[in-house]
Short mmCIF file of C-alpha atoms in Angstrom, two decimals:
data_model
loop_
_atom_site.label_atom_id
_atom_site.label_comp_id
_atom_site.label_asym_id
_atom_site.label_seq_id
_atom_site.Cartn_x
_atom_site.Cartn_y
_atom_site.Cartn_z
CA UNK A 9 0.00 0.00 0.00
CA UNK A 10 1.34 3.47 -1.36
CA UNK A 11 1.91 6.54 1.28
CA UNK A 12 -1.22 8.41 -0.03
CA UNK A 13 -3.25 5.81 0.20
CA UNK A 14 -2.21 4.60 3.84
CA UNK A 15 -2.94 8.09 4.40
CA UNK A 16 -6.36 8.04 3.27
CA UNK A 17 -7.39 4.97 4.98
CA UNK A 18 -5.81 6.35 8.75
CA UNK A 19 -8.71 9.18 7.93
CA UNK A 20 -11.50 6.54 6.99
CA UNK A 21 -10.49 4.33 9.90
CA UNK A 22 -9.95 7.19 12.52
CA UNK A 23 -12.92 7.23 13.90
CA UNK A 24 -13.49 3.84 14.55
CA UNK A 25 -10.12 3.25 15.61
CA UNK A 26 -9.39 6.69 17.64
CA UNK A 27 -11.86 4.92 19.83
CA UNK A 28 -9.43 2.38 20.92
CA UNK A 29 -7.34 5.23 22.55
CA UNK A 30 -10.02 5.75 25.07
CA UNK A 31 -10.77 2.16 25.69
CA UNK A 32 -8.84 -0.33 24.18
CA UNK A 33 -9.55 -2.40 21.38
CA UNK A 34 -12.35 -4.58 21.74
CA UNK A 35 -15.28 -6.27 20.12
CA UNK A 36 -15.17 -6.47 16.49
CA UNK A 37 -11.84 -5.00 15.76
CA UNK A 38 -8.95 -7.32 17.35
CA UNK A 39 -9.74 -8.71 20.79
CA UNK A 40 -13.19 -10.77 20.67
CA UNK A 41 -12.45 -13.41 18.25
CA UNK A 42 -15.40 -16.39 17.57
CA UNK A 43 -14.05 -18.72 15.25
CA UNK A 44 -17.18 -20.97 15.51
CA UNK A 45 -19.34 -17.56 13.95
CA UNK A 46 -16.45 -16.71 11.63
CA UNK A 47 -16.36 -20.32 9.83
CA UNK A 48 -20.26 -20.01 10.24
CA UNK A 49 -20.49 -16.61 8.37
CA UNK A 50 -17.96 -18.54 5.38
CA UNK A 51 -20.08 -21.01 4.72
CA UNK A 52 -23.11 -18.55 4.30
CA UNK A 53 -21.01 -17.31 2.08
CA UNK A 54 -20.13 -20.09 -0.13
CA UNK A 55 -23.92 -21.56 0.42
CA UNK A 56 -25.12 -18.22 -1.03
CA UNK A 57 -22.96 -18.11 -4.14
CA UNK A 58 -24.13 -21.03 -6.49
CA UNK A 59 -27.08 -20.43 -8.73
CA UNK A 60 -26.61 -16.36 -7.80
CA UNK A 61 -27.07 -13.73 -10.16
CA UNK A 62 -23.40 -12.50 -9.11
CA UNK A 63 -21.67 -16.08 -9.97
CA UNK A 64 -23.59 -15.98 -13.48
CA UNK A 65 -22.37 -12.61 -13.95
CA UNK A 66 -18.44 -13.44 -12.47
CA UNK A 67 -18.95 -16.53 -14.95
CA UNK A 68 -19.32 -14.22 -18.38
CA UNK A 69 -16.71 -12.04 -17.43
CA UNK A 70 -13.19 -10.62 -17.52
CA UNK A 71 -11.39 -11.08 -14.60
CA UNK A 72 -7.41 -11.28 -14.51
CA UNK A 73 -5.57 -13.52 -12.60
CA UNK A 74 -1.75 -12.41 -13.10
CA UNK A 75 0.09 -8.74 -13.31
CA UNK A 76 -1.35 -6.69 -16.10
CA UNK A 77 2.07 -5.68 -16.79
CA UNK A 78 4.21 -7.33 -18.15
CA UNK A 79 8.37 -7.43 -18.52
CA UNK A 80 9.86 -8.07 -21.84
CA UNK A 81 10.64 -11.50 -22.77
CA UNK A 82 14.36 -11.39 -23.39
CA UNK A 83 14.71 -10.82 -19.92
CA UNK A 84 16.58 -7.87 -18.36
CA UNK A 85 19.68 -6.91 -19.25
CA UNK A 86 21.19 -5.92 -15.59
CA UNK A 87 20.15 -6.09 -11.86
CA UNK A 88 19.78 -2.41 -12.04
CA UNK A 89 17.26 -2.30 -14.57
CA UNK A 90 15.10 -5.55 -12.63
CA UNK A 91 15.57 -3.21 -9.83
CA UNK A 92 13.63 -0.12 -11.81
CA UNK A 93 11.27 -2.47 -12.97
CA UNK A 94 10.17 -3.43 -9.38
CA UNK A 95 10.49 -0.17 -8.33
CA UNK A 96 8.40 1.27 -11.34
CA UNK A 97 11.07 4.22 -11.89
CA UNK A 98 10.21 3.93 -15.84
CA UNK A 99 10.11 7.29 -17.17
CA UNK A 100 9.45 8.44 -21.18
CA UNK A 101 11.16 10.34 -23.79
CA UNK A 102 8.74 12.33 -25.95
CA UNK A 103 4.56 12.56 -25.80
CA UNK A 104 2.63 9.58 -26.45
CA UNK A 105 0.39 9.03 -29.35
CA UNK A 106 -3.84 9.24 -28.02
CA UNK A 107 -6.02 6.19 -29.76
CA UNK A 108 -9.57 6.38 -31.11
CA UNK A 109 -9.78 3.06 -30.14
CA UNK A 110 -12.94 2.38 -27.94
CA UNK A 111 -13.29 -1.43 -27.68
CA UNK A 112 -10.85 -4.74 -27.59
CA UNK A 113 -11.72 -8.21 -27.70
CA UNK A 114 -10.62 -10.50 -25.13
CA UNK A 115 -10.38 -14.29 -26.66
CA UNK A 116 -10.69 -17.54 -24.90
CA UNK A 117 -9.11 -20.57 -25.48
CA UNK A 118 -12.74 -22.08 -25.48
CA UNK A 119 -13.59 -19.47 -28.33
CA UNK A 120 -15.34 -17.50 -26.05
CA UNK A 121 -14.83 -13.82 -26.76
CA UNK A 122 -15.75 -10.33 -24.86
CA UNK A 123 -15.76 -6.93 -25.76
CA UNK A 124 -14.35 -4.39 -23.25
CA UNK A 125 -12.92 -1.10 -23.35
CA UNK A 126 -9.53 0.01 -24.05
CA UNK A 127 -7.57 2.76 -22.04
CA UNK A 128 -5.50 5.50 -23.87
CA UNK A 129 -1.90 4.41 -24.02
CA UNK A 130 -1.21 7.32 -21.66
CA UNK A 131 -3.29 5.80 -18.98
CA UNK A 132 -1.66 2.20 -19.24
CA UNK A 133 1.61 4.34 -19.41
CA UNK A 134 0.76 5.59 -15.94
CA UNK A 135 -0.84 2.60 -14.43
CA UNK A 136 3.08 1.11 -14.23
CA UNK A 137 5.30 4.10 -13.90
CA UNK A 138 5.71 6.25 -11.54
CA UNK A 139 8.70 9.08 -11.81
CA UNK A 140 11.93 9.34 -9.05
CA UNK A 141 14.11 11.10 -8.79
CA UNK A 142 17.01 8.55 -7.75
CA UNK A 143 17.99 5.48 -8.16
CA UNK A 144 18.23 3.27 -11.83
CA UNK A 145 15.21 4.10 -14.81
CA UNK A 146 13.97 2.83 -17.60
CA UNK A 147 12.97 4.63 -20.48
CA UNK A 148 9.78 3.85 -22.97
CA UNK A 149 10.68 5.65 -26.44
CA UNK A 150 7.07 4.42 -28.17
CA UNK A 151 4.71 1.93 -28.08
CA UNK A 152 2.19 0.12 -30.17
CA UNK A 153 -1.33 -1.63 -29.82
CA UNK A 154 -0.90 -5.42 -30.05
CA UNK A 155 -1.66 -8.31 -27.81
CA UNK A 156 -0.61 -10.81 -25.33
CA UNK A 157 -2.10 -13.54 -22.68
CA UNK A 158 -2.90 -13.70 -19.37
CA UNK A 159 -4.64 -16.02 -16.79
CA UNK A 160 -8.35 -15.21 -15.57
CA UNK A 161 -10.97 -16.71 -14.09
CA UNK A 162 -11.67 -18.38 -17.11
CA UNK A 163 -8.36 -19.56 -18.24
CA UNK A 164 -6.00 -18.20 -20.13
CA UNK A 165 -6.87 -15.10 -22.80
CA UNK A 166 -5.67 -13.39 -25.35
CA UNK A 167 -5.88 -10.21 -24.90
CA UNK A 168 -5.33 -6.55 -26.40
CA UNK A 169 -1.73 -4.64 -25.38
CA UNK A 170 -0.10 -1.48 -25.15
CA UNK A 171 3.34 -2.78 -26.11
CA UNK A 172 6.27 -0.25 -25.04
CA UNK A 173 9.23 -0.01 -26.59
CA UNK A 174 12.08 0.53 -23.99
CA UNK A 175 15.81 2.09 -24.63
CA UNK A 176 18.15 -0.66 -25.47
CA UNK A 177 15.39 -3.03 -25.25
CA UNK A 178 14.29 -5.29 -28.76
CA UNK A 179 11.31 -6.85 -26.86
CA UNK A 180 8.29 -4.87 -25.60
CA UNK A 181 6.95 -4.05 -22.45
CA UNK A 182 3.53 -5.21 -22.46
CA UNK A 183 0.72 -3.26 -20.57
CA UNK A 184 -2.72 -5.29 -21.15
CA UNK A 185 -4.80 -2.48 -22.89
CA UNK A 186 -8.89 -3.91 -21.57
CA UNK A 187 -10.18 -2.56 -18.45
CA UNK A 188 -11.68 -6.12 -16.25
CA UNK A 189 -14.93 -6.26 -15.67
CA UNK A 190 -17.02 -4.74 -13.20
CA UNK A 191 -17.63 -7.11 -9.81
CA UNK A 192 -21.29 -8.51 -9.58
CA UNK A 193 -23.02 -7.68 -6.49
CA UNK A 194 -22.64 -10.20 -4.01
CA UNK A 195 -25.42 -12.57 -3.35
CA UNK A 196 -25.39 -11.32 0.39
CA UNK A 197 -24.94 -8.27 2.20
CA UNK A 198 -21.55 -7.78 3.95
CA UNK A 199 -21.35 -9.01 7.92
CA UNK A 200 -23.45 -7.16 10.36
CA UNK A 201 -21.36 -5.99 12.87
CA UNK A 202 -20.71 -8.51 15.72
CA UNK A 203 -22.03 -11.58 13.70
CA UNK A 204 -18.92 -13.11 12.67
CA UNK A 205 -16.29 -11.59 16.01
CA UNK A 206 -13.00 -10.43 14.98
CA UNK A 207 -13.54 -11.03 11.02
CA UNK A 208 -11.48 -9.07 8.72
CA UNK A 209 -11.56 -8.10 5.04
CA UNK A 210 -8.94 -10.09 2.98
CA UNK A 211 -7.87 -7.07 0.53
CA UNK A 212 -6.64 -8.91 -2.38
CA UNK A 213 -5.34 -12.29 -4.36
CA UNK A 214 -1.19 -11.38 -5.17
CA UNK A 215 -0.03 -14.67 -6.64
CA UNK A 216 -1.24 -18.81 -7.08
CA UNK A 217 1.04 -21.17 -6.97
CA UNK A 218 2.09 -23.42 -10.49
CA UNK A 219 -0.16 -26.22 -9.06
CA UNK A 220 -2.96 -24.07 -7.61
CA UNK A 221 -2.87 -25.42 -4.46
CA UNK A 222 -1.82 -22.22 -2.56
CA UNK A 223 -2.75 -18.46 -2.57
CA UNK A 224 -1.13 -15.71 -1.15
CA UNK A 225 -2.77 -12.55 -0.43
CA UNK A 226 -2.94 -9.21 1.19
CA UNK A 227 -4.63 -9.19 4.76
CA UNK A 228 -5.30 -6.02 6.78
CA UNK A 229 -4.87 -5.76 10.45
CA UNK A 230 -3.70 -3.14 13.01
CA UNK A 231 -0.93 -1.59 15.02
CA UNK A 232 -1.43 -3.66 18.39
CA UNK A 233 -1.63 -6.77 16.95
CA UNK A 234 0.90 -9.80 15.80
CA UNK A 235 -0.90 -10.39 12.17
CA UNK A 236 -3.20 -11.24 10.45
CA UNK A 237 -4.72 -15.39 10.39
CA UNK A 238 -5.86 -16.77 6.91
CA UNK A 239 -8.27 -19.75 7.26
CA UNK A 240 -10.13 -21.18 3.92
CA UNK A 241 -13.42 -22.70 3.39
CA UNK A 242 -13.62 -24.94 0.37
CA UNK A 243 -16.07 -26.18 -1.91
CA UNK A 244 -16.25 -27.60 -5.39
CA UNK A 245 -17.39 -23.70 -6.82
CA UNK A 246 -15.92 -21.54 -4.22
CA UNK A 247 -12.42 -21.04 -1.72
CA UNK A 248 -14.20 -18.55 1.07
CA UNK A 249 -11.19 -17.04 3.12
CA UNK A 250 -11.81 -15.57 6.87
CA UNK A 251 -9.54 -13.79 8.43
CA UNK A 252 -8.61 -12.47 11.85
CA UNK A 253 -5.61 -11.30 13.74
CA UNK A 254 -3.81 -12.62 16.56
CA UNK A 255 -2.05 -11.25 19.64
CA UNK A 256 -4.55 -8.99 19.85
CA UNK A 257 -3.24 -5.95 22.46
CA UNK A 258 -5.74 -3.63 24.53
CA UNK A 259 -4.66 -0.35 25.36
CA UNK A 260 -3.79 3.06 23.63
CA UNK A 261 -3.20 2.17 19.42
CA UNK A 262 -2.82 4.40 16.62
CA UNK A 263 -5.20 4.94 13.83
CA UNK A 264 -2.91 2.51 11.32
CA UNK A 265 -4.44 0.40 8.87
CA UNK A 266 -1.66 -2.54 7.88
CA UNK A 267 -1.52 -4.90 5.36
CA UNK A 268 1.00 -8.42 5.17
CA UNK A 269 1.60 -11.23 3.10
CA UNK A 270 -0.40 -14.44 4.01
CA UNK A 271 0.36 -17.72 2.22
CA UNK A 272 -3.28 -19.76 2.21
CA UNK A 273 -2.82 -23.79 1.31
CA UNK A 274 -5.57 -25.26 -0.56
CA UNK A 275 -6.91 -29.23 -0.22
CA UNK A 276 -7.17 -28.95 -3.87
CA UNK A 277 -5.92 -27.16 -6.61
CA UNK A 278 -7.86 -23.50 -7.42
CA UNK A 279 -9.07 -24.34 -10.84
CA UNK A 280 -11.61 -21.68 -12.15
CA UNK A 281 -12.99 -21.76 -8.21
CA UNK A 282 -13.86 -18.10 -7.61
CA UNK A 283 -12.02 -17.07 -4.22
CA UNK A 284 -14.19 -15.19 -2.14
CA UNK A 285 -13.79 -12.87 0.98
CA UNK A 286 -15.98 -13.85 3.66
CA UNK A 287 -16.61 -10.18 5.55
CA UNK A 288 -17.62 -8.76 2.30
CA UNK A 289 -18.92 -12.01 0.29
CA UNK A 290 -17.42 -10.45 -2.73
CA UNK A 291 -14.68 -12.29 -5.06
CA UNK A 292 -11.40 -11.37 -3.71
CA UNK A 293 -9.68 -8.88 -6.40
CA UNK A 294 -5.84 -9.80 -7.75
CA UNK A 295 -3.36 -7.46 -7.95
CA UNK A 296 -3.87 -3.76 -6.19
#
């Protein structure tokens, strides 16, 4: 999570937390944990989801399942330039060209195809870099429409792609040029407050493992705690993850929203199982 947007969710979360400071934190955000009504609220979840309206909709969809950016395929030519990569210090030389282009068409394997929009080459420019003033760059001189794959929801896709041309480079740095689709509603309304003690929003899928049996995600918890605790509920159309925190610590605690790295292990592989978050019963979103 980026410094403005840490920021912005101290100011959200103030409230709710500043009232910690008075009396320590207690039901509902760290202390009073139920695991018997958390695992209870996750299978309401995954009970409500086949036969919805929002798993027919998540079905029909465009959902990616990997970075939307994309590193050329020859590799990188030094550590310093992986390094400006990871850090996204990739600046340009020159304007870049706008596009009348309003629609793409992402293709299945199946043969399954959807039309979605396609952002201006600017925007996909600034989706992956963000300007520094120190430290190693990379440069994008032009860039092209063209296409590449990814993994969704669905399997893998062909897909429409800004393809940037970087100094020194003879491959492309692919930016996938379709906006995803827009979440369905979920089939239940989130958790009333106290009804599932302790539970926590799981913020977002980061990576699957090459045999699907293991996710890791982004969990948030606070400032007087030891972590966040992953647990999954599985069934053959759904993986419903609950989470929680442990070491839970009364007392005085700032208003600081965290988020860590939480490797989930799966009974079976993921498939095209949508992975749902059991506070919010929506489908867990990769990437930020």
């Amino acid at each position: 999570m980026n410094t403005q947007a840490k920021r912005l969710t101290g100011l959200l979360l103030a409230p709710l937390l500043g009232a910690c400071l008075l009396a320590g934190c207690g039901d509902g955000l760290t202390s009073s944990q139920s695991p018997q009504k958390q695992e209870k609220r996750a299978r309401e979840v995954a009970d409500a989801w086949p036969g919805s309206a929002a798993a027919a909709a998540w079905s029909k969809g465009y959902y990616p399942m990997a970075d939307a950016t994309q590193p050329p395929e020859s590799g990188w030519h030094s550590d310093a330039d992986k390094r400006a990569y990871e850090a996204r210090t990739i600046v340009r030389r020159g304007k870049l060209p706008t596009t009348a282009i309003a629609q793409g068409t992402v293709k299945w394997k199946s043969g399954s195809t959807l039309n979605r929009p396609v952002m201006d080459p600017n925007w996909a420019y600034q989706s992956f870099a963000h300007f520094r003033d120190k430290g190693p760059r990379l440069t994008v001189t032009g860039v092209k429409l063209g296409e590449t794959t990814i993994s969704t929801t669905r399997g893998t896709a062909t897909v429409p792609a800004w393809l940037f041309t970087l100094d020194g480079y003879d491959t492309p740095l692919k930016q996938v040029a379709v906006t995803p689709s827009k979440p369905p509603k979920p089939p239940i309304g989130r958790a009333a407050p106290g009804s599932a003690d302790g539970l926590w929003s799981v913020a977002r899928l980061t990576g699957t493992s090459a045999d699907g049996r293991s996710l890791t995600v982004r969990s948030g918890h606070g400032a007087c705690d030891d972590g966040p605790v992953v647990k999954v509920l599985e069934t053959n159309e759904s993986v419903v993850l609950y989470a929680s925190v442990k070491g839970a610590r009364s007392g005085p605690c700032s208003a600081e929203m965290l988020q860590t790295k939480v490797k989930v292990e799966l009974r079976q592989p993921l498939a095209h199982r949508v992975v749902l978050d059991a506070l919010t019963a929506q489908p867990v979103p990769y990437g930020t």
